[in-house]
């Protein structure tokens, strides 16, 4: 699906949910990623403040909600896995907008385009959270926010 890459921005588990791996395996992987992210954050706290440091922290940010809600997340993985394709389909317009604005940025760096990317990312995020709630209930919606 064309929108898979952008859904990883909004919901970093997307790739795992599309895999043939079991719920238990995915849970183990998520726990491992959370542990490694904590190690990385501890390491980054010892480093001087820099743009690179901030970029690395931003890369970890999407995982915070997942890692902070690991127990609840485990109960939702099955539903998310069953519905990942329909959720991606339901949010394909928002995903295509994000992809298009990101591609424009590769040709012309501007504050306007960066602002547009942020806006499209926000729309994709809202759509994704709403659809996870629609297909998997309010618990999923709260975990994804």
PDB file of C-alpha atoms in Angstrom:
ATOM      1  CA  UNK A   1       0.000   0.000   0.000  1.00  0.00           C
ATOM      2  CA  UNK A   2       1.264   3.430  -0.975  1.00  0.00           C
ATOM      3  CA  UNK A   3       0.545   4.965   2.418  1.00  0.00           C
ATOM      4  CA  UNK A   4       2.482   2.469   4.566  1.00  0.00           C
ATOM      5  CA  UNK A   5       5.564   4.671   4.950  1.00  0.00           C
ATOM      6  CA  UNK A   6       3.621   7.651   6.260  1.00  0.00           C
ATOM      7  CA  UNK A   7       1.535   5.605   8.671  1.00  0.00           C
ATOM      8  CA  UNK A   8       4.797   4.717  10.427  1.00  0.00           C
ATOM      9  CA  UNK A   9       5.159   8.417  11.297  1.00  0.00           C
ATOM     10  CA  UNK A  10       1.813   8.446  13.019  1.00  0.00           C
ATOM     11  CA  UNK A  11       1.726   4.950  14.433  1.00  0.00           C
ATOM     12  CA  UNK A  12       5.170   3.336  14.568  1.00  0.00           C
ATOM     13  CA  UNK A  13       3.758  -0.155  15.080  1.00  0.00           C
ATOM     14  CA  UNK A  14       2.239  -0.233  11.583  1.00  0.00           C
ATOM     15  CA  UNK A  15       5.013  -2.268  10.009  1.00  0.00           C
ATOM     16  CA  UNK A  16       4.917  -4.855  12.789  1.00  0.00           C
ATOM     17  CA  UNK A  17       1.139  -5.139  12.605  1.00  0.00           C
ATOM     18  CA  UNK A  18       1.345  -5.849   8.874  1.00  0.00           C
ATOM     19  CA  UNK A  19       3.811  -8.671   9.451  1.00  0.00           C
ATOM     20  CA  UNK A  20       2.892 -12.334   9.873  1.00  0.00           C
ATOM     21  CA  UNK A  21       4.351 -12.316  13.384  1.00  0.00           C
ATOM     22  CA  UNK A  22       2.269 -13.403  16.355  1.00  0.00           C
ATOM     23  CA  UNK A  23       0.837 -11.024  18.925  1.00  0.00           C
ATOM     24  CA  UNK A  24       3.300 -12.405  21.486  1.00  0.00           C
ATOM     25  CA  UNK A  25       6.276 -11.795  19.196  1.00  0.00           C
ATOM     26  CA  UNK A  26       5.139  -8.236  18.453  1.00  0.00           C
ATOM     27  CA  UNK A  27       4.718  -7.584  22.182  1.00  0.00           C
ATOM     28  CA  UNK A  28       8.282  -8.798  22.836  1.00  0.00           C
ATOM     29  CA  UNK A  29       9.596  -6.597  20.040  1.00  0.00           C
ATOM     30  CA  UNK A  30       7.770  -3.554  21.384  1.00  0.00           C
ATOM     31  CA  UNK A  31       9.131  -4.161  24.896  1.00  0.00           C
ATOM     32  CA  UNK A  32      12.642  -4.435  23.476  1.00  0.00           C
ATOM     33  CA  UNK A  33      12.247  -1.201  21.497  1.00  0.00           C
ATOM     34  CA  UNK A  34      10.954   0.576  24.608  1.00  0.00           C
ATOM     35  CA  UNK A  35      13.965  -0.606  26.631  1.00  0.00           C
ATOM     36  CA  UNK A  36      16.376   0.521  23.919  1.00  0.00           C
ATOM     37  CA  UNK A  37      14.629   3.887  23.651  1.00  0.00           C
ATOM     38  CA  UNK A  38      15.030   4.405  27.405  1.00  0.00           C
ATOM     39  CA  UNK A  39      18.738   3.598  27.121  1.00  0.00           C
ATOM     40  CA  UNK A  40      19.028   6.055  24.237  1.00  0.00           C
ATOM     41  CA  UNK A  41      17.258   8.815  26.194  1.00  0.00           C
ATOM     42  CA  UNK A  42      19.550   8.262  29.183  1.00  0.00           C
ATOM     43  CA  UNK A  43      22.533   8.498  26.870  1.00  0.00           C
ATOM     44  CA  UNK A  44      21.212  11.637  25.156  1.00  0.00           C
ATOM     45  CA  UNK A  45      20.725  13.338  28.530  1.00  0.00           C
ATOM     46  CA  UNK A  46      24.481  13.073  29.060  1.00  0.00           C
ATOM     47  CA  UNK A  47      25.220  14.691  25.708  1.00  0.00           C
ATOM     48  CA  UNK A  48      25.407  18.421  25.038  1.00  0.00           C
ATOM     49  CA  UNK A  49      22.291  20.113  23.683  1.00  0.00           C
ATOM     50  CA  UNK A  50      22.439  20.154  19.894  1.00  0.00           C
ATOM     51  CA  UNK A  51      20.247  19.876  16.814  1.00  0.00           C
ATOM     52  CA  UNK A  52      21.364  16.279  16.387  1.00  0.00           C
ATOM     53  CA  UNK A  53      20.406  15.469  19.971  1.00  0.00           C
ATOM     54  CA  UNK A  54      16.981  17.038  19.455  1.00  0.00           C
ATOM     55  CA  UNK A  55      16.424  15.123  16.198  1.00  0.00           C
ATOM     56  CA  UNK A  56      17.223  11.829  17.935  1.00  0.00           C
ATOM     57  CA  UNK A  57      14.822  12.693  20.763  1.00  0.00           C
ATOM     58  CA  UNK A  58      12.105  13.517  18.231  1.00  0.00           C
ATOM     59  CA  UNK A  59      12.621  10.102  16.640  1.00  0.00           C
ATOM     60  CA  UNK A  60      11.861   8.435  19.958  1.00  0.00           C
ATOM     61  CA  UNK A  61       8.835  10.640  20.722  1.00  0.00           C
ATOM     62  CA  UNK A  62       6.211   8.590  18.789  1.00  0.00           C
ATOM     63  CA  UNK A  63       7.082   5.582  20.936  1.00  0.00           C
ATOM     64  CA  UNK A  64       6.459   7.330  24.273  1.00  0.00           C
ATOM     65  CA  UNK A  65       2.698   6.748  24.295  1.00  0.00           C
ATOM     66  CA  UNK A  66       3.184   3.146  23.259  1.00  0.00           C
ATOM     67  CA  UNK A  67       5.825   2.456  25.891  1.00  0.00           C
ATOM     68  CA  UNK A  68       3.879   4.245  28.636  1.00  0.00           C
ATOM     69  CA  UNK A  69       0.799   2.124  27.905  1.00  0.00           C
ATOM     70  CA  UNK A  70       2.413  -1.240  27.297  1.00  0.00           C
ATOM     71  CA  UNK A  71      -0.022  -3.289  29.411  1.00  0.00           C
ATOM     72  CA  UNK A  72      -3.064  -1.852  27.684  1.00  0.00           C
ATOM     73  CA  UNK A  73      -1.343  -2.074  24.315  1.00  0.00           C
ATOM     74  CA  UNK A  74      -0.932  -5.830  24.674  1.00  0.00           C
ATOM     75  CA  UNK A  75      -4.721  -6.221  24.813  1.00  0.00           C
ATOM     76  CA  UNK A  76      -5.179  -4.210  21.606  1.00  0.00           C
ATOM     77  CA  UNK A  77      -2.575  -5.722  19.279  1.00  0.00           C
ATOM     78  CA  UNK A  78      -4.905  -8.437  17.972  1.00  0.00           C
ATOM     79  CA  UNK A  79      -7.577  -5.945  16.927  1.00  0.00           C
ATOM     80  CA  UNK A  80      -5.033  -3.547  15.449  1.00  0.00           C
ATOM     81  CA  UNK A  81      -3.460  -6.374  13.469  1.00  0.00           C
ATOM     82  CA  UNK A  82      -6.843  -7.474  12.088  1.00  0.00           C
ATOM     83  CA  UNK A  83      -7.790  -3.928  11.079  1.00  0.00           C
ATOM     84  CA  UNK A  84      -4.499  -2.318   9.975  1.00  0.00           C
ATOM     85  CA  UNK A  85      -5.302  -2.525   6.264  1.00  0.00           C
ATOM     86  CA  UNK A  86      -8.799  -1.034   6.511  1.00  0.00           C
ATOM     87  CA  UNK A  87      -7.527   1.722   8.802  1.00  0.00           C
ATOM     88  CA  UNK A  88      -4.766   2.533   6.314  1.00  0.00           C
ATOM     89  CA  UNK A  89      -7.324   2.536   3.525  1.00  0.00           C
ATOM     90  CA  UNK A  90      -9.673   4.813   5.461  1.00  0.00           C
ATOM     91  CA  UNK A  91      -6.842   7.323   5.984  1.00  0.00           C
ATOM     92  CA  UNK A  92      -5.246   6.999   2.545  1.00  0.00           C
ATOM     93  CA  UNK A  93      -6.220  10.542   1.495  1.00  0.00           C
ATOM     94  CA  UNK A  94      -4.472  12.051   4.531  1.00  0.00           C
ATOM     95  CA  UNK A  95      -1.493   9.787   3.953  1.00  0.00           C
ATOM     96  CA  UNK A  96      -1.229  10.850   0.302  1.00  0.00           C
ATOM     97  CA  UNK A  97      -1.351  14.516   1.319  1.00  0.00           C
ATOM     98  CA  UNK A  98       1.524  13.964   3.738  1.00  0.00           C
ATOM     99  CA  UNK A  99       3.539  12.068   1.156  1.00  0.00           C
ATOM    100  CA  UNK A 100       2.989  14.773  -1.467  1.00  0.00           C
ATOM    101  CA  UNK A 101       4.008  17.638   0.830  1.00  0.00           C
ATOM    102  CA  UNK A 102       7.072  15.676   1.963  1.00  0.00           C
ATOM    103  CA  UNK A 103       8.087  15.049  -1.646  1.00  0.00           C
ATOM    104  CA  UNK A 104       7.711  18.772  -2.378  1.00  0.00           C
ATOM    105  CA  UNK A 105      10.070  19.499   0.497  1.00  0.00           C
ATOM    106  CA  UNK A 106      12.778  17.369  -1.118  1.00  0.00           C
ATOM    107  CA  UNK A 107      12.734  19.760  -4.081  1.00  0.00           C
ATOM    108  CA  UNK A 108      12.218  23.070  -2.320  1.00  0.00           C
ATOM    109  CA  UNK A 109      12.971  23.668   1.351  1.00  0.00           C
ATOM    110  CA  UNK A 110      10.693  26.324   2.779  1.00  0.00           C
ATOM    111  CA  UNK A 111       9.000  27.184   6.046  1.00  0.00           C
ATOM    112  CA  UNK A 112       5.640  27.042   4.272  1.00  0.00           C
ATOM    113  CA  UNK A 113       6.235  23.442   3.195  1.00  0.00           C
ATOM    114  CA  UNK A 114       7.392  22.439   6.657  1.00  0.00           C
ATOM    115  CA  UNK A 115       4.232  23.971   8.078  1.00  0.00           C
ATOM    116  CA  UNK A 116       2.186  22.082   5.468  1.00  0.00           C
ATOM    117  CA  UNK A 117       3.878  18.800   6.402  1.00  0.00           C
ATOM    118  CA  UNK A 118       3.071  19.405  10.058  1.00  0.00           C
ATOM    119  CA  UNK A 119      -0.552  20.121   9.181  1.00  0.00           C
ATOM    120  CA  UNK A 120      -0.842  16.998   7.015  1.00  0.00           C
ATOM    121  CA  UNK A 121       0.818  14.897   9.703  1.00  0.00           C
ATOM    122  CA  UNK A 122      -1.718  16.239  12.204  1.00  0.00           C
ATOM    123  CA  UNK A 123      -4.624  15.305   9.879  1.00  0.00           C
ATOM    124  CA  UNK A 124      -3.240  11.798   9.355  1.00  0.00           C
ATOM    125  CA  UNK A 125      -2.761  11.387  13.085  1.00  0.00           C
ATOM    126  CA  UNK A 126      -6.333  12.478  13.834  1.00  0.00           C
ATOM    127  CA  UNK A 127      -7.720  10.159  11.160  1.00  0.00           C
ATOM    128  CA  UNK A 128      -5.671   7.206  12.414  1.00  0.00           C
ATOM    129  CA  UNK A 129      -6.652   7.698  16.050  1.00  0.00           C
ATOM    130  CA  UNK A 130     -10.321   8.023  15.077  1.00  0.00           C
ATOM    131  CA  UNK A 131     -10.212   4.848  12.983  1.00  0.00           C
ATOM    132  CA  UNK A 132      -8.413   2.829  15.665  1.00  0.00           C
ATOM    133  CA  UNK A 133     -11.201   3.955  17.983  1.00  0.00           C
ATOM    134  CA  UNK A 134     -13.881   3.058  15.437  1.00  0.00           C
ATOM    135  CA  UNK A 135     -12.599  -0.454  14.775  1.00  0.00           C
ATOM    136  CA  UNK A 136     -11.070  -1.343  18.141  1.00  0.00           C
ATOM    137  CA  UNK A 137     -12.899   0.810  20.693  1.00  0.00           C
ATOM    138  CA  UNK A 138     -12.198   3.674  23.047  1.00  0.00           C
ATOM    139  CA  UNK A 139      -9.273   1.936  24.739  1.00  0.00           C
ATOM    140  CA  UNK A 140      -7.407   1.899  21.429  1.00  0.00           C
ATOM    141  CA  UNK A 141      -8.261   5.519  20.817  1.00  0.00           C
ATOM    142  CA  UNK A 142      -6.814   6.547  24.197  1.00  0.00           C
ATOM    143  CA  UNK A 143      -3.634   4.496  23.730  1.00  0.00           C
ATOM    144  CA  UNK A 144      -3.038   5.943  20.263  1.00  0.00           C
ATOM    145  CA  UNK A 145      -3.490   9.589  21.299  1.00  0.00           C
TER     146      UNK A 145
END
